[in-house]
Amino acid sequence: MKTRLWREPWLWTVTAFSLLLAVPVLLIFSSIFIPQKALWQHLIDTVLSDYVYHSLIIAFSVGALTLLVGTSLAWLVARYEFSGRGALQWLILLPMAMPAYILAYTYTGMLDVAGPLQTQLRAFFNWTYHDYWFPDVRSVGGAILMLSLVLYPYVYMLGRTAFSEQSASFYEASRSMGVSGFAYFCKVAFPLARPAILTGTALAMMEAFADYGTVQYFGISTFTTGIFRTFNGLGNAIGAAQLAAVLTSFVLVLLLIEKHSRRRLRYFHQGQKQQSVKRINLSPIKSFWAVVVCLIPVSLGFIVPCAQLIIWAAERATSQIDAQFVVLIWNSFYLAVSAALIAVSLALLFSYAKRLRSHWLLNSQVQLASLGYAIPGTVIAIGAMLMLSAADEAINALTEAWFDTSVGLIFSGTLVALLLAYSVRFLAVAMHNVEAGLQRIKPSMDDAARSMGLSSFSVLKKVHVPLLRASVLSALLLVFVDVLKELPATLILRPFNFNTLAVRTFELASEERLQDAAVPAITIVMVGLLPVILLTRALESTKHKSSSHA
Amino acid sequence: MKRFLKLVGLVSCISMSALAEAQELNVYSARKEALIKPLLDKFSASSGISVNLVTGKADALITRLKSEGKYSPADILITTDVGRLHRAKEQGLTQAIQTDEFKDLISPNYIDPDNNWIGFTLRARPMMVAPERVDIAQLTRIEDLADEQWRGRICVRSSSNIYNQSLVAAMIAQLGEEQTQSWLNAFVKNFARTPKGGDRDQIKAVVAGQCDVAIANTYYLAGMASDGDEATRDTASKVKVIWPNQQDRGAHVNISGAAITKYAPNPASAQKLVSFMLQEESQEWYAKTNHEYPLRSDVEQSVVLTTFGDFRAEDIDLSQVGELNRQAVVLMDKAGWK
C-alpha cells in the first residue's frame, strides 16, 4: 500500500520537531566545509593519535565491561531465586544515580598517591613512594573502570526486562530438546534479549565517548578534551566543531553496526498470554555467591563512594547547607523532570511515526534527531546558542520594525535554551527505550486490534499503553538522571542567578575543594535515587499485573 | 510544550520590562560563585544596584556574549586570566573603561593600553619543592628545570590548563619562540608523571614523594596552609616556595580582572562595580579570603602569603600573554606536554 507521504500529518510533525532538534547538530557539521588545513596538520603531527586511541579504547572497553557485568547481573536476577534478591535487584541500579566525574573525584581522594590509604601504607611500612607499586586511579584503566561502574545499569535494566519477559514456552521447548543451563542462555535466552542488551551497551558506549568530566580530571586526552582544547587553548571554534563532527561519525558507525547486527533479528514478544519462566531456586551456598556477585558492582559503584562522600559531607554540611541550597535542589529537580517529559514525549512521537509510516525520509529524520547523544554537551550548547540567538535576533528585528521596541533575548539565556539542549542531547536515550519497548509488540497485534475495528488511537490506548509502560518509565528515569548529572551544557546556557547541584559540585571540585563538593554531590545522588526507587516499584507492579492477567 | 513556551516567553518579557526600571547590573563571571558572590552582595548593599550573576568557563561566556550580540544583557565580564580578557577585546566585545582614578593606585601593566580591561587581583606561579630532597642553590630560574638532573622529578598539571598556557606565553614573549620550544622539549622529559589533577594535587604529590618540584599558584598553597583540616595544613607546611628568575626577569604572574561589554545596557553600573572592586576594602577581602595579591600597593597581602616571602614579578605587557596563548598551546603540543 503506497501512501502519499507528503500528505501525512505524521511527516510534517516529525519534520518540524526533528529539524528543530537537528539544527544545533547540523550547525556543528556544517563546519567541515571551512578548511582548517594548518590546524589539522598540527593536530595530526601532535595530539590526534592520542585522541583517537584513547576515545576508542575507553568506549570499547566500557562497552565490553558493561555488557559483561550488566548481562550477568540481569540473568542472575531474572532467572534465579535467592535470598536478598528482592532488595538486590534495585540496589544494582543505584550506581546510575552517581555521576562518573563524582566517582572519579571520590576514588582519587581515597586512592591517590597523596590520599589517606597510600599515606598510611607509607607511614606504616616506612616506605617511600618508589618502594612499592600501587595502581594509579588517574589512568586510562581507571577511567574505564569509573565509567563502567556507573554505566552497567543501562545494560542491566534493559537486559533484565528482556530476560524476565521471555516466555516459558521457549524454555519448555528447549528443555524438551535437551538444551538447558548455560547452553540455553547462549542459544536461546541471550539471542532473544540481544536487541535490548545491545541497545544498553550502545548507550553506555555513547556516554563513554561523550564523557568529559572524568577524562578531563584524569588528564587523559580524548576527543572531548581535545574539542575543549582546540576551542579554548587554540581559540579555533571551527576546528573544535570539526573534531566534534569526527567524534559524531564514530558514533554513527557504532549505531550502524548495532542496527546491522540485529537486522535479521526480528523477534516479537508473544504478548501477555504466555507464562513467564519460573525462577530457579538456588541452594544456600549458591545463594551466598549470587549475593556476593551482585554486591561487588553496587559496592564499588555506589556504597563505598557514597560512604566516603558522606564522611566528607558531614564535616562540611554546616558551611554548605542553607536556604540557597534548597533552591539548588529544586532547580535541579524540576529542570530534570521537565526535560524528561519533553524528551520522552518526542521519543514517543518519533517512534510511532516510524512504526505507523515507515519511510526512508521519516526514518532518516528520526535518526538525525537522535544523534545528539554522541556529541559532548558543550558542543550542543554552542549549537543551540547559535540557533536561538539567530531566532532572537529575527524576533527583535520584527518587533523593532512593527512596534518600535525590542523585546530582548527571549530564547537564549532562558530555560528554553537549556531544555532544547537537553532534548537534543538525551532524545536518543528516550528513543532507544521506547523503540525497544515497541519492538517487543508484535505488529500482528496491531493488525488484529485494527481488524476488530479499533482506531489507531484505541490500539494505542488498549494495547500499547499497558505494554509500553515499563519502557516509557525507564526512558523517563534515564533522561531524568542524565539531566540531573549533566554539566557542560548547563554551565554554558543557564540563565542569570540559576544554579544546579551539578554546577555547584563542579565549581567546588574544580577549585580542588573535594570535601565541600561532597555536600552537593551526595545530594545529586539522593535526588537521583528517588525516581530509581519509584521506577522499581512501578516496574514491579506492572509485572504483578501482567502475571495476574496470565 | 507550546503552552510552556508561551509561558516562558511571557515571563521573560515581563521580567525584562520590570528589570529595565530598577537599577541593576548583569555579570558574566568566570570567577566561581563562592569567590565573587559575597563581594557582589556587598556591592549591592552599598550601591543599591541589584546584581544578576551567571558563572561559567571564560571561553563559554565569551562565546555566549558574541552570539547574543547587541541584545546581550551582560554588562560586565569577569575572568581569572588576562588572556581571556584580551580575547574578548580582540573579538570586539568590550568598550573602554574610565581608568583615570586607578592610574595612581595600580601599576600600568595591569590595565589594558586601550583601557578595555583592568585587573582586580594578582596571582603568582612559582616553583614549590620538597626542601629535604632539593638543593635550592641548583634551582633559581625556571629555565633550570630543563636540566637533566630533574629527570623524573617534576609535577605540573596539564597543558590544557590556562595557567600553564599563560606561563608559556609569557616565556615566548620574553625569550622568543625558539628558546621556549627547546626549553619545553627538555622540561617535558623531566616530568615525574603524565600531567593530571589540579595545582593542589601537584603540591600533594611533592609531599607524598612522587616528585620533588611542582609548579603551582601561590593561593592554592595558601589555601591549604589555612585549611580547616589539620592533615592538609600539615601537607602545606612540608613544601617550600622558590621564586624563580629573581636575578633576571622576575616570577610569572597573571591577573584576574574585568571588561565592560560593548553593548552593556547599564554601563554606569558596570563602571561603579569596577571602582568598587578596586576599593581598599574589596582588595582586602580578596587578599584575605582567597589569598591573592592585591593589585593596590597600599593594601596588605594575607599573612600566609607573607610567609612565602617577597618576590619580583615579571614586568611585561600582559596583553602579549593573551596574544601568544595560541602559539603557546602549539609549542606545548609539539613538546608532548599532555
mmCIF file of C-alpha atoms in Angstrom, chain A residues 90-315:
data_model
loop_
_atom_site.group_PDB
_atom_site.id
_atom_site.type_symbol
_atom_site.label_atom_id
_atom_site.label_comp_id
_atom_site.label_asym_id
_atom_site.label_seq_id
_atom_site.Cartn_x
_atom_site.Cartn_y
_atom_site.Cartn_z
ATOM 1 C CA TRP A 90 17.092 -2.492 42.683
ATOM 2 C CA LEU A 91 20.298 -1.951 44.660
ATOM 3 C CA ILE A 92 22.102 -2.952 41.487
ATOM 4 C CA LEU A 93 20.583 0.079 39.755
ATOM 5 C CA LEU A 94 21.913 2.587 42.270
ATOM 6 C CA PRO A 95 25.260 3.440 40.646
ATOM 7 C CA MET A 96 23.207 5.008 37.873
ATOM 8 C CA ALA A 97 22.478 7.926 40.177
ATOM 9 C CA MET A 98 26.207 8.533 40.576
ATOM 10 C CA PRO A 99 27.812 10.836 38.004
ATOM 11 C CA ALA A 100 31.067 9.367 36.682
ATOM 12 C CA TYR A 101 33.001 12.550 37.471
ATOM 13 C CA ILE A 102 31.931 12.388 41.121
ATOM 14 C CA LEU A 103 33.041 8.756 41.305
ATOM 15 C CA ALA A 104 36.347 9.904 39.829
ATOM 16 C CA TYR A 105 36.790 12.678 42.415
ATOM 17 C CA THR A 106 35.940 10.312 45.244
ATOM 18 C CA TYR A 107 38.253 7.453 44.255
ATOM 19 C CA THR A 108 41.065 9.866 43.553
ATOM 20 C CA GLY A 109 40.588 11.367 47.001
ATOM 21 C CA MET A 110 40.806 7.917 48.575
ATOM 22 C CA LEU A 111 43.430 6.121 46.486
ATOM 23 C CA ASP A 112 45.757 8.758 45.077
ATOM 24 C CA VAL A 113 49.461 8.914 45.945
ATOM 25 C CA ALA A 114 48.667 11.644 48.455
ATOM 26 C CA GLY A 115 45.409 10.028 49.622
ATOM 27 C CA PRO A 116 44.872 8.526 53.077
ATOM 28 C CA LEU A 117 45.392 4.884 52.042
ATOM 29 C CA GLN A 118 48.767 5.269 50.379
ATOM 30 C CA THR A 119 49.911 7.751 53.011
ATOM 31 C CA GLN A 120 49.044 5.235 55.758
ATOM 32 C CA LEU A 121 50.801 2.449 53.862
ATOM 33 C CA ARG A 122 53.954 4.514 53.529
ATOM 34 C CA ALA A 123 53.856 5.532 57.183
ATOM 35 C CA PHE A 124 53.148 2.002 58.413
ATOM 36 C CA PHE A 125 55.810 0.177 56.394
ATOM 37 C CA ASN A 126 58.137 3.139 56.371
ATOM 38 C CA TRP A 127 58.144 3.135 52.566
ATOM 39 C CA THR A 128 58.908 5.951 50.224
ATOM 40 C CA TYR A 129 56.977 6.494 47.014
ATOM 41 C CA HIS A 130 59.399 4.453 44.903
ATOM 42 C CA ASP A 131 59.389 1.375 47.186
ATOM 43 C CA TYR A 132 56.050 -0.091 46.163
ATOM 44 C CA TRP A 133 53.595 -0.465 43.340
ATOM 45 C CA PHE A 134 50.032 0.785 43.549
ATOM 46 C CA PRO A 135 47.519 1.026 40.719
ATOM 47 C CA ASP A 136 47.028 4.600 39.510
ATOM 48 C CA VAL A 137 43.364 5.674 39.643
ATOM 49 C CA ARG A 138 44.009 8.531 37.274
ATOM 50 C CA SER A 139 44.808 6.428 34.235
ATOM 51 C CA VAL A 140 43.042 5.093 31.161
ATOM 52 C CA GLY A 141 42.260 1.906 33.087
ATOM 53 C CA GLY A 142 40.863 3.970 35.939
ATOM 54 C CA ALA A 143 38.626 5.928 33.585
ATOM 55 C CA ILE A 144 37.316 2.709 32.023
ATOM 56 C CA LEU A 145 36.524 1.348 35.462
ATOM 57 C CA MET A 146 34.824 4.542 36.696
ATOM 58 C CA LEU A 147 32.666 4.814 33.586
ATOM 59 C CA SER A 148 31.765 1.108 33.563
ATOM 60 C CA LEU A 149 30.761 1.197 37.210
ATOM 61 C CA VAL A 150 28.140 3.866 36.603
ATOM 62 C CA LEU A 151 27.058 2.713 33.130
ATOM 63 C CA TYR A 152 26.465 -1.037 33.594
ATOM 64 C CA PRO A 153 22.917 -0.378 34.928
ATOM 65 C CA TYR A 154 21.914 0.660 31.379
ATOM 66 C CA VAL A 155 22.618 -2.857 30.167
ATOM 67 C CA TYR A 156 21.271 -4.456 33.321
ATOM 68 C CA MET A 157 17.973 -2.602 33.241
ATOM 69 C CA LEU A 158 17.171 -3.352 29.611
ATOM 70 C CA GLY A 159 18.527 -6.886 29.877
ATOM 71 C CA ARG A 160 16.540 -7.763 32.971
ATOM 72 C CA THR A 161 13.286 -6.628 31.421
ATOM 73 C CA ALA A 162 14.047 -8.616 28.283
ATOM 74 C CA PHE A 163 15.014 -11.780 30.181
ATOM 75 C CA SER A 164 12.081 -11.710 32.541
ATOM 76 C CA GLU A 165 9.603 -11.174 29.732
ATOM 77 C CA GLN A 166 10.799 -14.250 27.877
ATOM 78 C CA SER A 167 8.049 -16.754 27.709
ATOM 79 C CA ALA A 168 8.190 -20.065 29.466
ATOM 80 C CA SER A 169 7.282 -21.908 26.282
ATOM 81 C CA PHE A 170 10.761 -21.214 24.873
ATOM 82 C CA TYR A 171 12.241 -22.773 27.930
ATOM 83 C CA GLU A 172 9.943 -25.797 27.861
ATOM 84 C CA ALA A 173 10.614 -26.352 24.180
ATOM 85 C CA SER A 174 14.357 -26.023 24.649
ATOM 86 C CA ARG A 175 14.374 -28.382 27.573
ATOM 87 C CA SER A 176 12.397 -30.993 25.673
ATOM 88 C CA MET A 177 15.146 -30.828 23.075
ATOM 89 C CA GLY A 178 17.772 -31.310 25.771
ATOM 90 C CA VAL A 179 19.015 -27.717 25.812
ATOM 91 C CA SER A 180 19.325 -26.330 29.291
ATOM 92 C CA GLY A 181 21.640 -24.448 31.624
ATOM 93 C CA PHE A 182 24.403 -22.433 30.024
ATOM 94 C CA ALA A 183 23.560 -23.715 26.557
ATOM 95 C CA TYR A 184 20.025 -22.397 26.958
ATOM 96 C CA PHE A 185 21.414 -18.987 27.861
ATOM 97 C CA CYS A 186 23.763 -18.957 24.857
ATOM 98 C CA LYS A 187 21.413 -20.457 22.281
ATOM 99 C CA VAL A 188 18.030 -19.102 23.290
ATOM 100 C CA ALA A 189 17.859 -16.523 26.067
ATOM 101 C CA PHE A 190 20.734 -14.276 25.029
ATOM 102 C CA PRO A 191 19.880 -14.139 21.301
ATOM 103 C CA LEU A 192 16.300 -13.255 22.244
ATOM 104 C CA ALA A 193 17.405 -10.479 24.574
ATOM 105 C CA ARG A 194 20.125 -9.280 22.232
ATOM 106 C CA PRO A 195 18.385 -6.189 20.838
ATOM 107 C CA ALA A 196 17.751 -4.848 24.329
ATOM 108 C CA ILE A 197 21.206 -5.731 25.619
ATOM 109 C CA LEU A 198 22.982 -4.252 22.621
ATOM 110 C CA THR A 199 20.925 -1.109 22.986
ATOM 111 C CA GLY A 200 22.073 -0.786 26.585
ATOM 112 C CA THR A 201 25.673 -1.398 25.561
ATOM 113 C CA ALA A 202 25.462 1.137 22.756
ATOM 114 C CA LEU A 203 24.096 3.727 25.189
ATOM 115 C CA ALA A 204 26.929 3.050 27.604
ATOM 116 C CA MET A 205 29.477 3.378 24.787
ATOM 117 C CA MET A 206 27.963 6.642 23.602
ATOM 118 C CA GLU A 207 28.122 8.009 27.147
ATOM 119 C CA ALA A 208 31.743 6.934 27.290
ATOM 120 C CA PHE A 209 32.506 8.689 24.002
ATOM 121 C CA ALA A 210 30.887 11.911 25.213
ATOM 122 C CA ASP A 211 32.324 11.852 28.736
ATOM 123 C CA TYR A 212 34.234 14.993 29.595
ATOM 124 C CA GLY A 213 34.322 15.285 33.386
ATOM 125 C CA THR A 214 36.165 12.060 34.145
ATOM 126 C CA VAL A 215 38.777 12.084 31.397
ATOM 127 C CA GLN A 216 39.490 15.746 31.969
ATOM 128 C CA TYR A 217 40.014 15.168 35.678
ATOM 129 C CA PHE A 218 42.277 12.194 34.967
ATOM 130 C CA GLY A 219 44.303 14.118 32.396
ATOM 131 C CA ILE A 220 43.554 11.737 29.505
ATOM 132 C CA SER A 221 43.426 13.322 26.074
ATOM 133 C CA THR A 222 40.361 12.148 24.187
ATOM 134 C CA PHE A 223 38.175 13.722 21.553
ATOM 135 C CA THR A 224 36.105 15.570 24.118
ATOM 136 C CA THR A 225 39.076 17.073 25.921
ATOM 137 C CA GLY A 226 40.584 17.807 22.510
ATOM 138 C CA ILE A 227 37.456 19.688 21.479
ATOM 139 C CA PHE A 228 37.778 21.927 24.531
ATOM 140 C CA ARG A 229 41.480 22.377 23.988
ATOM 141 C CA THR A 230 41.058 23.328 20.363
ATOM 142 C CA PHE A 231 38.241 25.696 21.222
ATOM 143 C CA ASN A 232 39.812 27.308 24.289
ATOM 144 C CA GLY A 233 43.551 26.920 24.007
ATOM 145 C CA LEU A 234 43.924 27.221 20.261
ATOM 146 C CA GLY A 235 40.933 29.561 20.028
ATOM 147 C CA ASN A 236 39.661 27.701 16.967
ATOM 148 C CA ALA A 237 35.888 27.210 17.191
ATOM 149 C CA ILE A 238 35.602 25.766 13.693
ATOM 150 C CA GLY A 239 38.345 23.254 14.363
ATOM 151 C CA ALA A 240 36.618 22.254 17.589
ATOM 152 C CA ALA A 241 33.362 21.736 15.713
ATOM 153 C CA GLN A 242 35.182 19.601 13.148
ATOM 154 C CA LEU A 243 36.607 17.401 15.890
ATOM 155 C CA ALA A 244 33.082 17.074 17.259
ATOM 156 C CA ALA A 245 31.886 16.056 13.814
ATOM 157 C CA VAL A 246 34.537 13.321 13.657
ATOM 158 C CA LEU A 247 33.504 12.067 17.089
ATOM 159 C CA THR A 248 29.888 12.005 15.970
ATOM 160 C CA SER A 249 30.806 9.956 12.922
ATOM 161 C CA PHE A 250 32.414 7.369 15.202
ATOM 162 C CA VAL A 251 29.135 7.015 16.993
ATOM 163 C CA LEU A 252 27.249 6.913 13.732
ATOM 164 C CA VAL A 253 29.345 3.904 12.751
ATOM 165 C CA LEU A 254 28.613 2.365 16.142
ATOM 166 C CA LEU A 255 24.892 2.838 15.615
ATOM 167 C CA LEU A 256 25.070 1.324 12.142
ATOM 168 C CA ILE A 257 26.902 -1.721 13.461
ATOM 169 C CA GLU A 258 24.293 -2.128 16.157
ATOM 170 C CA LYS A 259 21.462 -1.786 13.633
ATOM 171 C CA HIS A 260 23.168 -4.202 11.266
ATOM 172 C CA SER A 261 23.769 -6.790 13.956
ATOM 173 C CA ARG A 262 20.077 -7.081 14.693
ATOM 174 C CA ARG A 263 18.876 -6.579 11.152
ATOM 175 C CA ARG A 264 17.855 -10.163 10.705
ATOM 176 C CA LEU A 265 16.704 -10.470 14.261
ATOM 177 C CA ARG A 266 13.073 -9.771 14.422
ATOM 178 C CA TYR A 267 11.718 -11.477 17.439
ATOM 179 C CA PHE A 268 8.492 -10.246 18.773
ATOM 180 C CA HIS A 269 7.084 -10.806 22.101
ATOM 181 C CA GLN A 270 4.057 -13.015 22.226
ATOM 182 C CA GLY A 271 2.068 -10.589 24.294
ATOM 183 C CA GLN A 272 0.947 -11.362 27.777
ATOM 184 C CA LYS A 273 -0.816 -14.607 27.290
ATOM 185 C CA GLN A 274 2.296 -16.644 27.880
ATOM 186 C CA GLN A 275 3.541 -17.711 31.218
ATOM 187 C CA SER A 276 6.907 -16.260 32.213
ATOM 188 C CA VAL A 277 9.670 -18.641 33.140
ATOM 189 C CA LYS A 278 9.617 -19.625 36.816
ATOM 190 C CA ARG A 279 12.767 -18.572 38.622
ATOM 191 C CA ILE A 280 15.039 -21.388 39.758
ATOM 192 C CA ASN A 281 15.731 -21.676 43.468
ATOM 193 C CA LEU A 282 19.390 -21.613 44.384
ATOM 194 C CA SER A 283 20.898 -23.661 47.180
ATOM 195 C CA PRO A 284 22.075 -21.649 50.248
ATOM 196 C CA ILE A 285 25.719 -21.802 49.185
ATOM 197 C CA LYS A 286 24.947 -20.742 45.656
ATOM 198 C CA SER A 287 22.636 -18.044 47.041
ATOM 199 C CA PHE A 288 25.525 -16.699 49.047
ATOM 200 C CA TRP A 289 27.721 -16.425 45.963
ATOM 201 C CA ALA A 290 24.901 -14.836 43.982
ATOM 202 C CA VAL A 291 24.586 -12.143 46.653
ATOM 203 C CA VAL A 292 28.349 -11.588 46.602
ATOM 204 C CA VAL A 293 28.379 -11.223 42.825
ATOM 205 C CA CYS A 294 25.526 -8.698 42.962
ATOM 206 C CA LEU A 295 27.168 -6.758 45.755
ATOM 207 C CA ILE A 296 30.546 -6.210 44.066
ATOM 208 C CA PRO A 297 29.489 -3.712 41.398
ATOM 209 C CA VAL A 298 26.992 -1.940 43.643
ATOM 210 C CA SER A 299 29.568 -1.590 46.414
ATOM 211 C CA LEU A 300 32.261 -0.234 44.128
ATOM 212 C CA GLY A 301 29.926 1.987 42.169
ATOM 213 C CA PHE A 302 27.744 3.213 44.988
ATOM 214 C CA ILE A 303 28.177 2.125 48.586
ATOM 215 C CA VAL A 304 31.905 2.793 49.027
ATOM 216 C CA PRO A 305 31.969 6.179 47.230
ATOM 217 C CA CYS A 306 28.751 7.217 48.998
ATOM 218 C CA ALA A 307 30.234 6.378 52.371
ATOM 219 C CA GLN A 308 33.293 8.475 51.569
ATOM 220 C CA LEU A 309 31.136 11.359 50.344
ATOM 221 C CA ILE A 310 29.004 11.209 53.465
ATOM 222 C CA ILE A 311 32.093 11.336 55.671
ATOM 223 C CA TRP A 312 33.367 14.375 53.800
ATOM 224 C CA ALA A 313 29.923 15.980 53.676
ATOM 225 C CA ALA A 314 29.406 15.539 57.411
ATOM 226 C CA GLU A 315 32.490 17.649 58.044
#
